[in-house]
Structures are given as structure tokens and as C-alpha cells.
Amino acid sequence: MATARPSGRPRDPDVDRKLAEAAVALFGEQGWASFTIEAVCRRAEVGKASAYLRWNSKEELLTEALTTRLGSISDVDTGSVRGDLVQLVWQMTELYGGENGRAALRLLMEAENIPGLAERYTELAQAQIMAARAIVLRGKHRGELPEGTSVTYLLDALCGGAMNHALTTRLAPPELRDSAPPAADYAERFVDFVLTSVFSREGAA
Amino acid sequence: MATARPSGRPRDPDVDRKLAEAAVALFGEQGWASFTIEAVCRRAEVGKASAYLRWNSKEELLTEALTTRLGSISDVDTGSVRGDLVQLVWQMTELYGGENGRAALRLLMEAENIPGLAERYTELAQAQIMAARAIVLRGKHRGELPEGTSVTYLLDALCGGAMNHALTTRLAPPELRDSAPPAADYAERFVDFVLTSVFSREGAA
């Protein structure tokens, strides 16, 4: 998305970063209903003029901030399907459980109602769904996964499981929370748990 | 939660229902930031006096509406672990993909910031986590699941998968959306996909 703004003045990356951080945090906490350029500038401790030089609207500001701060899964390619899926689960856990997790979840819920962001978000979401599916399809192509593997069920279990883990760990009763495996371990162990399903399905066929 | 209100006037169940429906819909669409008793009454086409007779605060109104309108998974007990897990997945898909799905997702994100609702929500969430765990533990006890089955991974895969299915189906590219299995079928097929992992794990041990 091209942003019209006066030329001739180089953007200060430090101000860019502060504004993007503040925009994502504010959106995560309060959502689109309370999102204004003024509130972002107050939180970032940056003068309003800086923001208005950069963006014509709060939609543009939020879109750029989210694109910069929330990672994309599209570039996962470790060479093995297990390695790719561990990366995918780890990235999903970080996305929803990390510092920008609330913003990611809000995006899933509110993006469709934000003018200008809706279309960009659908594009991004579709690109990420296709990237995740490509991991599984590459695995089949390389003979690492049985031909009959359901791409949809495998990705529902893995991506959903990672999301569920990130979102509900803090809600669990304390005695369960303490025994939860550390996050670094989680991705590998969970992928192996789900992949067993795929391999045993082959044996059963 | 007991609600203090003038006695002697029976509550009209139709007005109760209209107010609860409007409260859940409004919260789902706009969240806590825009939630007021007045806005709920406008949406329900019910006079404000009716609402103020019932609740002392918007926190109480929302808590009661969510408790009434969003189901609970605590009463699943079909007699078999597969049957219980299919019910669980079906209920999760309905919860996040049904008409109150946005409210359920908002609750996951915003409940902690709503005075009076936070504590009640944590109680409910913990009760539901324990109810889901009880399904798996009963299955182990009856010998339907191997003793070594990871309760956490199994429920992450199933509950997360159901949530992912409900939330992302509408985002998928059209060619994938058309080929998605109908929801009634989804729960059974997905549970069987994930359970294969558990049973093959036993074979490998």
C-alpha cells in the first residue's frame, strides 16, 4: 500500500519504531473503537506532526504497524517437514502468546470492520494459509508424509493447538500451569504428538 | 452472583431474552469499550427502566447475558471417550463459529479487564478446562485410552483445532472453503484423525 506524504525529509527509524510499537500495543489493549493517531502519539511520546507527516489516516498507520510488528510465516523452509512444522508451531505460539498476542487476536476479530485494513488482512491471511499448506504439500512431495494425509486436519491440529496453548495457558488452574512444558520444548513435542497420527494412519491403510 | 433489585415484580422472560441477546451481540461487535446499558436497551428495543430494574451495573448485565447465552462444556458424558470428544469438538466449533462466536473470542481477550467479570470468567474457564481434562481422564480410567496419553497435547490439538476451524474457515481462499467438510461431519472426522495419534503411540511403546 503506497502512502502519500511530503517528500524530501528522511524518516527517522527510531520514531517509526516507537510509533509502530505504540500502535500495536494500543490496538491490542483497546481495539479499533479507541484507536486514534493522537492516542498513538501520546503513548509513543512522539509529536503529532511526525505521525501526520507519515500517514494520511489511522487505517494506514495501523496497517503499516501491524505489517511491521507481526511476523509472517511465509518464509519457513528448513528442508524437512518436521522442522518446518516445528517452526510453524513455534511462530504461532509466539504470535498469540508473545507481547503482540492481543493485537494478533484482535486482528482476527476486528480486521473485517476496519476500512482499508480488511482487504489487506484477507490477502495476508490467505497467503499464510497457503504457506502453511505448502509446508505439508512439500512434505508429501518429498515422500516424508503419506500421500493421503489430510492437509486441513493436520494444520487445524497444529496451528489451533499452538493458538490454544498460547491463549489458555494463563487461564489454567495454577497446579496445571506449573507443570506446563517450557515453550521452547512445546513446539517439538507437540508436533511429534500430532505427526504420530499421520504415520500410524499410513500403517493402518 | 446475586443481583440486588427491587422485589415484587416478576421478570418478563421475553424481555430478559431480548436484553441478553442484544448484550452478547453488542459486546461481540464492539467490545467492552463501547458497552453501555443504554446501547443494549436501544438494540433490544426495550425501555431503559426495565434494564435498570434488573441490574445495578453494566458489568452485571454482561456477566448474566454471557452466562445465559454461551453454553458450557461441563456436562458432556456420553459414555465413551470418542463420543465425549466429538461433543467437545462440536461445542467448541459452535462456540467460536456460531452466532455468539465473536463474543466468545472477545471474552477470551477482554474478560480480564472487565471489573466483576474477570473473576467469574477465570472460574468458568478453569471449570471448563477441568471438565475437558475429566473426559480424557475418564477415558484412561475405562481403559479406552493408553495410560501414557498426554492430556494437554490431546486437548490442545482437539480444542485448538476446533477453534482454528471455526475462526479461519471464512478467511480461507474460496477454492479451499468450498471443499471444507460440513460442520456436522467435521467433529467426528477430526477426532478420529487426532485419536489415531494416541492409539499408534501405544503400539509404538
CSV table of C-alpha atoms in Angstrom, one decimal:
chain,number,residue,atom,x,y,z
A,1,MET,CA,0.0,0.0,0.0
A,2,ALA,CA,1.7,3.3,-1.1
A,3,THR,CA,1.5,6.1,1.4
A,4,ALA,CA,1.3,9.7,0.1
A,5,ARG,CA,3.4,12.0,2.2
A,6,PRO,CA,5.6,15.1,1.6
A,7,SER,CA,9.0,14.0,0.2
A,8,GLY,CA,12.4,15.4,1.0
A,9,ARG,CA,12.6,14.5,4.7
A,10,PRO,CA,14.1,11.2,5.6
A,11,ARG,CA,12.1,9.1,8.1
A,12,ASP,CA,13.7,8.6,11.5
A,13,PRO,CA,13.7,4.8,12.1
A,14,ASP,CA,13.6,5.3,15.8
A,15,VAL,CA,10.4,7.4,15.6
A,16,ASP,CA,9.0,4.8,13.1
A,17,ARG,CA,9.7,2.0,15.6
A,18,LYS,CA,8.2,3.9,18.6
A,19,LEU,CA,5.0,4.7,16.7
A,20,ALA,CA,4.6,1.1,15.4
A,21,GLU,CA,5.1,-0.3,18.8
A,22,ALA,CA,2.7,2.1,20.4
A,23,ALA,CA,0.1,1.5,17.6
A,24,VAL,CA,0.2,-2.3,18.0
A,25,ALA,CA,0.1,-2.1,21.8
A,26,LEU,CA,-2.8,0.3,21.9
A,27,PHE,CA,-4.8,-1.7,19.3
A,28,GLY,CA,-4.1,-4.9,21.3
A,29,GLU,CA,-5.4,-3.3,24.6
A,30,GLN,CA,-8.3,-1.3,23.4
A,31,GLY,CA,-9.1,-2.3,19.8
A,32,TRP,CA,-10.2,-0.2,16.9
A,33,ALA,CA,-13.0,1.6,18.7
A,34,SER,CA,-10.5,3.6,20.7
A,35,PHE,CA,-7.7,3.8,18.1
A,36,THR,CA,-6.7,7.4,17.2
A,37,ILE,CA,-3.4,8.9,15.8
A,38,GLU,CA,-3.4,11.2,18.8
A,39,ALA,CA,-3.5,8.3,21.3
A,40,VAL,CA,-0.7,6.5,19.5
A,41,CYS,CA,1.5,9.6,19.6
A,42,ARG,CA,0.8,10.2,23.3
A,43,ARG,CA,1.8,6.6,24.0
A,44,ALA,CA,4.9,6.7,21.8
A,45,GLU,CA,5.8,10.2,23.3
A,46,VAL,CA,6.2,11.4,19.7
A,47,GLY,CA,4.9,14.7,18.4
A,48,LYS,CA,1.7,14.5,16.4
A,49,ALA,CA,3.3,16.3,13.4
A,50,SER,CA,5.6,13.3,12.9
A,51,ALA,CA,2.7,10.9,12.6
A,52,TYR,CA,0.7,13.2,10.3
A,53,LEU,CA,3.8,13.5,8.0
A,54,ARG,CA,3.9,9.8,7.7
A,55,TRP,CA,0.3,8.7,7.3
A,56,ASN,CA,-2.9,10.2,5.9
A,57,SER,CA,-5.2,8.2,8.2
A,58,LYS,CA,-5.2,6.0,11.2
A,59,GLU,CA,-6.1,3.0,9.0
A,60,GLU,CA,-2.8,3.4,7.2
A,61,LEU,CA,-0.8,3.9,10.4
A,62,LEU,CA,-2.3,0.7,11.9
A,63,THR,CA,-1.9,-1.4,8.7
A,64,GLU,CA,1.8,-0.4,8.5
A,65,ALA,CA,2.4,-1.0,12.2
A,66,LEU,CA,0.8,-4.5,12.2
A,67,THR,CA,2.6,-5.5,9.0
A,68,THR,CA,6.0,-4.4,10.5
A,69,ARG,CA,5.5,-5.8,14.0
A,70,LEU,CA,3.6,-9.1,13.5
A,71,GLY,CA,5.7,-11.6,11.7
A,72,SER,CA,4.7,-13.7,8.7
A,73,ILE,CA,5.0,-17.5,8.4
A,74,SER,CA,5.5,-17.4,4.7
A,75,ASP,CA,9.3,-18.0,4.7
A,76,VAL,CA,9.6,-21.2,6.6
A,77,ASP,CA,11.6,-23.8,4.7
A,78,THR,CA,14.1,-25.8,6.9
A,79,GLY,CA,14.4,-28.7,4.5
A,80,SER,CA,12.4,-31.2,6.4
A,81,VAL,CA,8.6,-31.3,7.1
A,82,ARG,CA,9.1,-31.9,10.8
A,83,GLY,CA,11.5,-28.9,11.0
A,84,ASP,CA,9.1,-26.7,9.1
A,85,LEU,CA,6.1,-27.7,11.3
A,86,VAL,CA,8.1,-27.1,14.5
A,87,GLN,CA,8.9,-23.6,13.2
A,88,LEU,CA,5.2,-23.1,12.3
A,89,VAL,CA,4.0,-24.1,15.7
A,90,TRP,CA,6.7,-22.0,17.4
A,91,GLN,CA,5.8,-19.0,15.3
A,92,MET,CA,2.0,-19.4,16.1
A,93,THR,CA,2.8,-19.7,19.8
A,94,GLU,CA,4.9,-16.5,19.7
A,95,LEU,CA,2.3,-14.7,17.6
A,96,TYR,CA,-0.6,-15.3,20.0
A,97,GLY,CA,1.4,-15.8,23.3
A,98,GLY,CA,4.1,-13.1,22.8
A,99,GLU,CA,3.9,-9.4,23.5
A,100,ASN,CA,1.8,-8.7,20.4
A,101,GLY,CA,-0.6,-11.6,21.1
A,102,ARG,CA,-3.6,-9.5,21.9
A,103,ALA,CA,-3.1,-7.4,18.8
A,104,ALA,CA,-3.0,-10.6,16.7
A,105,LEU,CA,-6.1,-11.9,18.2
A,106,ARG,CA,-7.9,-8.6,17.8
A,107,LEU,CA,-6.9,-8.5,14.2
A,108,LEU,CA,-8.5,-11.9,13.7
A,109,MET,CA,-11.7,-10.5,15.2
A,110,GLU,CA,-11.8,-6.9,14.1
A,111,ALA,CA,-9.9,-6.6,10.8
A,112,GLU,CA,-13.0,-7.1,8.7
A,113,ASN,CA,-14.5,-3.9,10.2
A,114,ILE,CA,-11.5,-1.7,9.7
A,115,PRO,CA,-11.7,0.2,6.4
A,116,GLY,CA,-8.6,-0.3,4.2
A,117,LEU,CA,-7.3,-3.0,6.5
A,118,ALA,CA,-9.9,-5.6,5.7
A,119,GLU,CA,-8.7,-6.4,2.2
A,120,ARG,CA,-5.0,-6.3,3.1
A,121,TYR,CA,-5.7,-8.6,6.1
A,122,THR,CA,-7.6,-11.1,4.0
A,123,GLU,CA,-4.7,-11.2,1.5
A,124,LEU,CA,-2.2,-11.8,4.2
A,125,ALA,CA,-4.3,-14.4,6.0
A,126,GLN,CA,-4.8,-16.3,2.7
A,127,ALA,CA,-1.0,-16.1,1.9
A,128,GLN,CA,-0.3,-17.5,5.3
A,129,ILE,CA,-2.8,-20.3,5.0
A,130,MET,CA,-1.3,-21.2,1.6
A,131,ALA,CA,2.2,-21.0,3.1
A,132,ALA,CA,1.3,-23.4,5.8
A,133,ARG,CA,-0.4,-25.8,3.3
A,134,ALA,CA,2.7,-25.6,1.2
A,135,ILE,CA,4.8,-27.0,4.1
A,136,VAL,CA,2.6,-30.1,4.2
A,137,LEU,CA,2.4,-30.4,0.4
A,138,ARG,CA,6.2,-30.2,0.1
A,139,GLY,CA,6.4,-33.0,2.8
A,140,LYS,CA,4.2,-35.2,0.7
A,141,HIS,CA,6.1,-34.4,-2.4
A,142,ARG,CA,9.4,-35.4,-0.8
A,143,GLY,CA,7.8,-38.6,0.5
A,144,GLU,CA,8.1,-37.5,4.1
A,145,LEU,CA,4.3,-37.7,4.7
A,146,PRO,CA,1.9,-40.3,3.4
A,147,GLU,CA,0.0,-39.2,0.2
A,148,GLY,CA,-3.4,-39.5,2.0
A,149,THR,CA,-2.5,-37.0,4.8
A,150,SER,CA,-5.3,-34.5,5.3
A,151,VAL,CA,-3.7,-31.1,5.0
A,152,THR,CA,-6.7,-29.4,6.7
A,153,TYR,CA,-6.9,-31.7,9.8
A,154,LEU,CA,-3.1,-31.7,10.2
A,155,LEU,CA,-2.9,-27.9,10.1
A,156,ASP,CA,-6.1,-27.4,12.3
A,157,ALA,CA,-4.5,-29.6,14.9
A,158,LEU,CA,-1.1,-27.9,14.8
A,159,CYS,CA,-2.0,-24.2,14.3
A,160,GLY,CA,-5.0,-24.5,16.5
A,161,GLY,CA,-3.1,-26.4,19.2
A,162,ALA,CA,-0.4,-23.7,19.2
A,163,MET,CA,-3.0,-21.0,19.5
A,164,ASN,CA,-4.9,-22.8,22.2
A,165,HIS,CA,-1.7,-23.4,24.2
A,166,ALA,CA,-0.7,-19.7,23.9
A,167,LEU,CA,-4.2,-18.4,24.8
A,168,THR,CA,-5.3,-20.7,27.6
A,169,THR,CA,-2.1,-21.4,29.5
A,170,ARG,CA,-2.6,-18.3,31.6
A,171,LEU,CA,-6.2,-19.4,32.4
A,172,ALA,CA,-5.3,-22.9,33.6
A,173,PRO,CA,-5.6,-23.7,37.3
A,174,PRO,CA,-2.2,-22.9,39.0
A,175,GLU,CA,-1.3,-26.6,39.6
A,176,LEU,CA,-1.6,-27.3,35.8
A,177,ARG,CA,0.2,-24.1,34.8
A,178,ASP,CA,3.3,-25.1,36.9
A,179,SER,CA,3.7,-28.4,35.1
A,180,ALA,CA,3.3,-27.0,31.6
A,181,PRO,CA,6.4,-27.7,29.5
A,182,PRO,CA,8.6,-24.7,28.7
A,183,ALA,CA,7.6,-23.0,25.4
A,184,ALA,CA,10.9,-24.0,23.6
A,185,ASP,CA,10.1,-27.6,24.2
A,186,TYR,CA,6.4,-27.4,23.4
A,187,ALA,CA,6.7,-27.0,19.6
A,188,GLU,CA,8.8,-30.1,19.1
A,189,ARG,CA,6.9,-32.3,21.5
A,190,PHE,CA,3.5,-31.2,20.2
A,191,VAL,CA,4.5,-31.7,16.5
A,192,ASP,CA,5.7,-35.2,17.3
A,193,PHE,CA,2.5,-35.9,19.1
A,194,VAL,CA,0.3,-34.9,16.1
A,195,LEU,CA,2.6,-36.4,13.5
A,196,THR,CA,2.2,-39.9,15.1
A,197,SER,CA,-1.4,-39.7,13.9
A,198,VAL,CA,-0.3,-39.2,10.3
A,199,PHE,CA,2.3,-42.0,10.3
A,200,SER,CA,0.1,-44.5,12.1
A,201,ARG,CA,-2.6,-43.8,9.5
A,202,GLU,CA,-0.3,-45.0,6.8
A,203,GLY,CA,0.4,-48.2,8.7
A,204,ALA,CA,-3.3,-48.8,9.1
A,205,ALA,CA,-4.0,-48.3,5.4
B,1,MET,CA,-23.7,-13.8,41.5
B,2,ALA,CA,-26.7,-12.4,43.4
B,3,THR,CA,-28.2,-9.3,41.9
B,4,ALA,CA,-29.9,-6.8,44.2
B,5,ARG,CA,-33.1,-5.4,42.6
B,6,PRO,CA,-36.5,-4.3,43.8
B,7,SER,CA,-38.7,-7.3,44.6
B,8,GLY,CA,-42.4,-7.8,43.9
B,9,ARG,CA,-42.3,-7.5,40.1
B,10,PRO,CA,-41.9,-10.8,38.2
B,11,ARG,CA,-39.3,-10.6,35.4
B,12,ASP,CA,-40.6,-11.0,31.9
B,13,PRO,CA,-38.6,-13.8,30.2
B,14,ASP,CA,-39.1,-12.3,26.8
B,15,VAL,CA,-37.5,-9.0,27.9
B,16,ASP,CA,-34.8,-11.0,29.6
B,17,ARG,CA,-34.0,-12.8,26.4
B,18,LYS,CA,-34.1,-9.7,24.2
B,19,LEU,CA,-31.7,-7.9,26.6
B,20,ALA,CA,-29.3,-10.9,26.8
B,21,GLU,CA,-29.2,-11.4,23.0
B,22,ALA,CA,-28.6,-7.7,22.5
B,23,ALA,CA,-25.9,-7.5,25.2
B,24,VAL,CA,-24.0,-10.5,23.7
B,25,ALA,CA,-24.3,-9.2,20.1
B,26,LEU,CA,-23.2,-5.7,21.1
B,27,PHE,CA,-20.2,-7.0,23.1
B,28,GLY,CA,-19.2,-9.2,20.2
B,29,GLU,CA,-19.3,-6.4,17.7
B,30,GLN,CA,-17.8,-3.6,19.7
B,31,GLY,CA,-16.3,-4.9,22.9
B,32,TRP,CA,-16.3,-3.6,26.4
B,33,ALA,CA,-15.0,-0.1,25.3
B,34,SER,CA,-18.4,0.7,23.8
B,35,PHE,CA,-20.6,-1.3,26.1
B,36,THR,CA,-23.4,0.6,27.9
B,37,ILE,CA,-26.8,-0.3,29.4
B,38,GLU,CA,-28.3,2.4,27.1
B,39,ALA,CA,-26.8,0.9,24.0
B,40,VAL,CA,-28.1,-2.6,24.9
B,41,CYS,CA,-31.6,-1.3,25.5
B,42,ARG,CA,-31.6,0.6,22.2
B,43,ARG,CA,-30.5,-2.6,20.4
B,44,ALA,CA,-33.1,-4.7,22.2
B,45,GLU,CA,-35.8,-2.1,21.7
B,46,VAL,CA,-36.6,-2.3,25.5
B,47,GLY,CA,-37.1,0.6,27.8
B,48,LYS,CA,-34.1,1.6,29.9
B,49,ALA,CA,-36.2,1.3,33.1
B,50,SER,CA,-36.5,-2.5,32.5
B,51,ALA,CA,-32.8,-2.9,32.5
B,52,TYR,CA,-32.2,-0.7,35.5
B,53,LEU,CA,-34.8,-2.7,37.4
B,54,ARG,CA,-32.7,-5.9,36.7
B,55,TRP,CA,-29.1,-4.9,37.1
B,56,ASN,CA,-27.1,-2.4,39.1
B,57,SER,CA,-24.3,-2.1,36.6
B,58,LYS,CA,-23.3,-2.9,33.0
B,59,GLU,CA,-20.8,-5.5,34.4
B,60,GLU,CA,-23.7,-7.4,36.0
B,61,LEU,CA,-25.8,-7.2,32.8
B,62,LEU,CA,-23.0,-8.5,30.6
B,63,THR,CA,-22.0,-11.3,33.1
B,64,GLU,CA,-25.5,-12.6,33.2
B,65,ALA,CA,-26.1,-12.3,29.5
B,66,LEU,CA,-22.8,-14.2,28.7
B,67,THR,CA,-23.6,-16.9,31.3
B,68,THR,CA,-27.0,-17.4,29.8
B,69,ARG,CA,-26.2,-17.3,26.1
B,70,LEU,CA,-22.8,-19.0,25.9
B,71,GLY,CA,-23.0,-22.7,26.7
B,72,SER,CA,-20.7,-24.6,29.0
B,73,ILE,CA,-19.0,-27.9,28.2
B,74,SER,CA,-19.1,-29.2,31.7
B,75,ASP,CA,-22.0,-31.7,31.2
B,76,VAL,CA,-20.5,-33.8,28.4
B,77,ASP,CA,-20.7,-37.5,29.4
B,78,THR,CA,-21.9,-39.8,26.5
B,79,GLY,CA,-20.4,-43.0,27.9
B,80,SER,CA,-17.4,-43.3,25.6
B,81,VAL,CA,-14.3,-41.2,25.2
B,82,ARG,CA,-14.7,-40.8,21.5
B,83,GLY,CA,-18.4,-39.7,21.9
B,84,ASP,CA,-17.4,-37.2,24.6
B,85,LEU,CA,-14.5,-35.8,22.5
B,86,VAL,CA,-16.8,-35.4,19.4
B,87,GLN,CA,-19.2,-33.5,21.6
B,88,LEU,CA,-16.4,-31.3,22.9
B,89,VAL,CA,-15.1,-30.5,19.4
B,90,TRP,CA,-18.6,-29.8,18.2
B,91,GLN,CA,-19.3,-27.5,21.1
B,92,MET,CA,-16.1,-25.6,20.6
B,93,THR,CA,-16.9,-25.2,16.9
B,94,GLU,CA,-20.3,-23.9,17.7
B,95,LEU,CA,-19.0,-21.6,20.4
B,96,TYR,CA,-16.4,-19.9,18.2
B,97,GLY,CA,-18.1,-20.3,14.8
B,98,GLY,CA,-21.8,-19.8,15.8
B,99,GLU,CA,-23.7,-16.5,16.2
B,100,ASN,CA,-22.0,-15.7,19.5
B,101,GLY,CA,-18.6,-16.6,18.3
B,102,ARG,CA,-17.3,-13.0,18.3
B,103,ALA,CA,-18.5,-12.5,21.9
B,104,ALA,CA,-16.7,-15.8,22.9
B,105,LEU,CA,-13.5,-14.6,21.3
B,106,ARG,CA,-13.8,-11.1,22.9
B,107,LEU,CA,-14.3,-12.7,26.2
B,108,LEU,CA,-11.1,-14.6,25.9
B,109,MET,CA,-9.3,-11.4,25.2
B,110,GLU,CA,-11.1,-8.8,27.3
B,111,ALA,CA,-12.6,-10.6,30.3
B,112,GLU,CA,-9.5,-9.8,32.4
B,113,ASN,CA,-10.1,-6.1,32.1
B,114,ILE,CA,-13.8,-6.0,32.9
B,115,PRO,CA,-14.4,-5.4,36.6
B,116,GLY,CA,-16.5,-8.1,38.2
B,117,LEU,CA,-16.4,-10.3,35.2
B,118,ALA,CA,-12.7,-11.2,35.4
B,119,GLU,CA,-13.0,-13.4,38.5
B,120,ARG,CA,-16.2,-15.1,37.3
B,121,TYR,CA,-14.6,-15.8,33.9
B,122,THR,CA,-11.5,-17.3,35.3
B,123,GLU,CA,-13.7,-19.6,37.5
B,124,LEU,CA,-15.7,-20.6,34.4
B,125,ALA,CA,-12.6,-21.1,32.2
B,126,GLN,CA,-10.9,-23.3,34.9
B,127,ALA,CA,-14.1,-25.3,35.3
B,128,GLN,CA,-14.2,-25.9,31.6
B,129,ILE,CA,-10.5,-26.8,31.4
B,130,MET,CA,-11.1,-29.3,34.2
B,131,ALA,CA,-14.2,-30.7,32.5
B,132,ALA,CA,-12.3,-31.3,29.3
B,133,ARG,CA,-9.5,-32.9,31.2
B,134,ALA,CA,-12.0,-35.1,33.0
B,135,ILE,CA,-13.2,-36.5,29.7
B,136,VAL,CA,-9.7,-37.7,28.9
B,137,LEU,CA,-9.0,-39.0,32.4
B,138,ARG,CA,-12.3,-41.0,32.4
B,139,GLY,CA,-11.2,-42.5,29.0
B,140,LYS,CA,-7.9,-43.6,30.6
B,141,HIS,CA,-9.7,-45.0,33.6
B,142,ARG,CA,-12.1,-47.0,31.5
B,143,GLY,CA,-9.1,-48.4,29.5
B,144,GLU,CA,-10.2,-46.6,26.3
B,145,LEU,CA,-7.0,-44.5,26.1
B,146,PRO,CA,-3.5,-45.6,26.8
B,147,GLU,CA,-2.2,-44.7,30.3
B,148,GLY,CA,0.6,-42.5,28.8
B,149,THR,CA,-1.7,-40.3,26.7
B,150,SER,CA,-0.7,-36.6,27.2
B,151,VAL,CA,-3.9,-34.9,28.3
B,152,THR,CA,-2.5,-31.5,27.5
B,153,TYR,CA,-1.4,-32.3,23.9
B,154,LEU,CA,-4.6,-34.2,23.1
B,155,LEU,CA,-6.8,-31.3,24.3
B,156,ASP,CA,-4.6,-28.6,22.6
B,157,ALA,CA,-5.0,-30.5,19.3
B,158,LEU,CA,-8.7,-31.0,19.7
B,159,CYS,CA,-9.9,-27.8,21.3
B,160,GLY,CA,-7.4,-25.7,19.3
B,161,GLY,CA,-8.2,-27.4,16.1
B,162,ALA,CA,-11.9,-26.8,16.6
B,163,MET,CA,-11.3,-23.1,17.3
B,164,ASN,CA,-8.9,-22.8,14.3
B,165,HIS,CA,-11.5,-24.4,12.1
B,166,ALA,CA,-14.3,-22.1,13.3
B,167,LEU,CA,-12.2,-18.9,13.1
B,168,THR,CA,-10.2,-19.4,9.9
B,169,THR,CA,-12.7,-21.2,7.6
B,170,ARG,CA,-14.1,-17.8,6.5
B,171,LEU,CA,-10.6,-16.5,5.8
B,172,ALA,CA,-9.5,-19.4,3.5
B,173,PRO,CA,-9.3,-18.8,-0.2
B,174,PRO,CA,-12.6,-19.6,-1.9
B,175,GLU,CA,-11.4,-22.8,-3.6
B,176,LEU,CA,-10.5,-24.3,-0.2
B,177,ARG,CA,-13.6,-23.0,1.5
B,178,ASP,CA,-15.9,-24.9,-1.0
B,179,SER,CA,-14.2,-28.2,-0.3
B,180,ALA,CA,-14.3,-27.9,3.5
B,181,PRO,CA,-16.4,-30.7,5.0
B,182,PRO,CA,-19.7,-29.8,6.5
B,183,ALA,CA,-19.6,-28.9,10.2
B,184,ALA,CA,-21.6,-31.9,11.4
B,185,ASP,CA,-19.1,-34.2,9.9
B,186,TYR,CA,-16.1,-32.2,11.0
B,187,ALA,CA,-16.1,-33.1,14.7
B,188,GLU,CA,-16.2,-36.9,14.1
B,189,ARG,CA,-13.6,-36.9,11.4
B,190,PHE,CA,-11.2,-34.6,13.2
B,191,VAL,CA,-11.5,-36.5,16.5
B,192,ASP,CA,-10.7,-39.7,14.6
B,193,PHE,CA,-7.7,-38.0,12.9
B,194,VAL,CA,-6.2,-36.9,16.3
B,195,LEU,CA,-7.1,-40.1,18.2
B,196,THR,CA,-5.0,-42.1,15.7
B,197,SER,CA,-2.0,-40.4,17.2
B,198,VAL,CA,-2.9,-41.7,20.7
B,199,PHE,CA,-3.5,-45.3,19.6
B,200,SER,CA,-0.4,-45.6,17.4
B,201,ARG,CA,1.6,-44.2,20.3
B,202,GLU,CA,0.5,-47.2,22.3
B,203,GLY,CA,1.5,-49.5,19.5
B,204,ALA,CA,5.0,-47.9,19.4
B,205,ALA,CA,5.6,-48.2,23.1
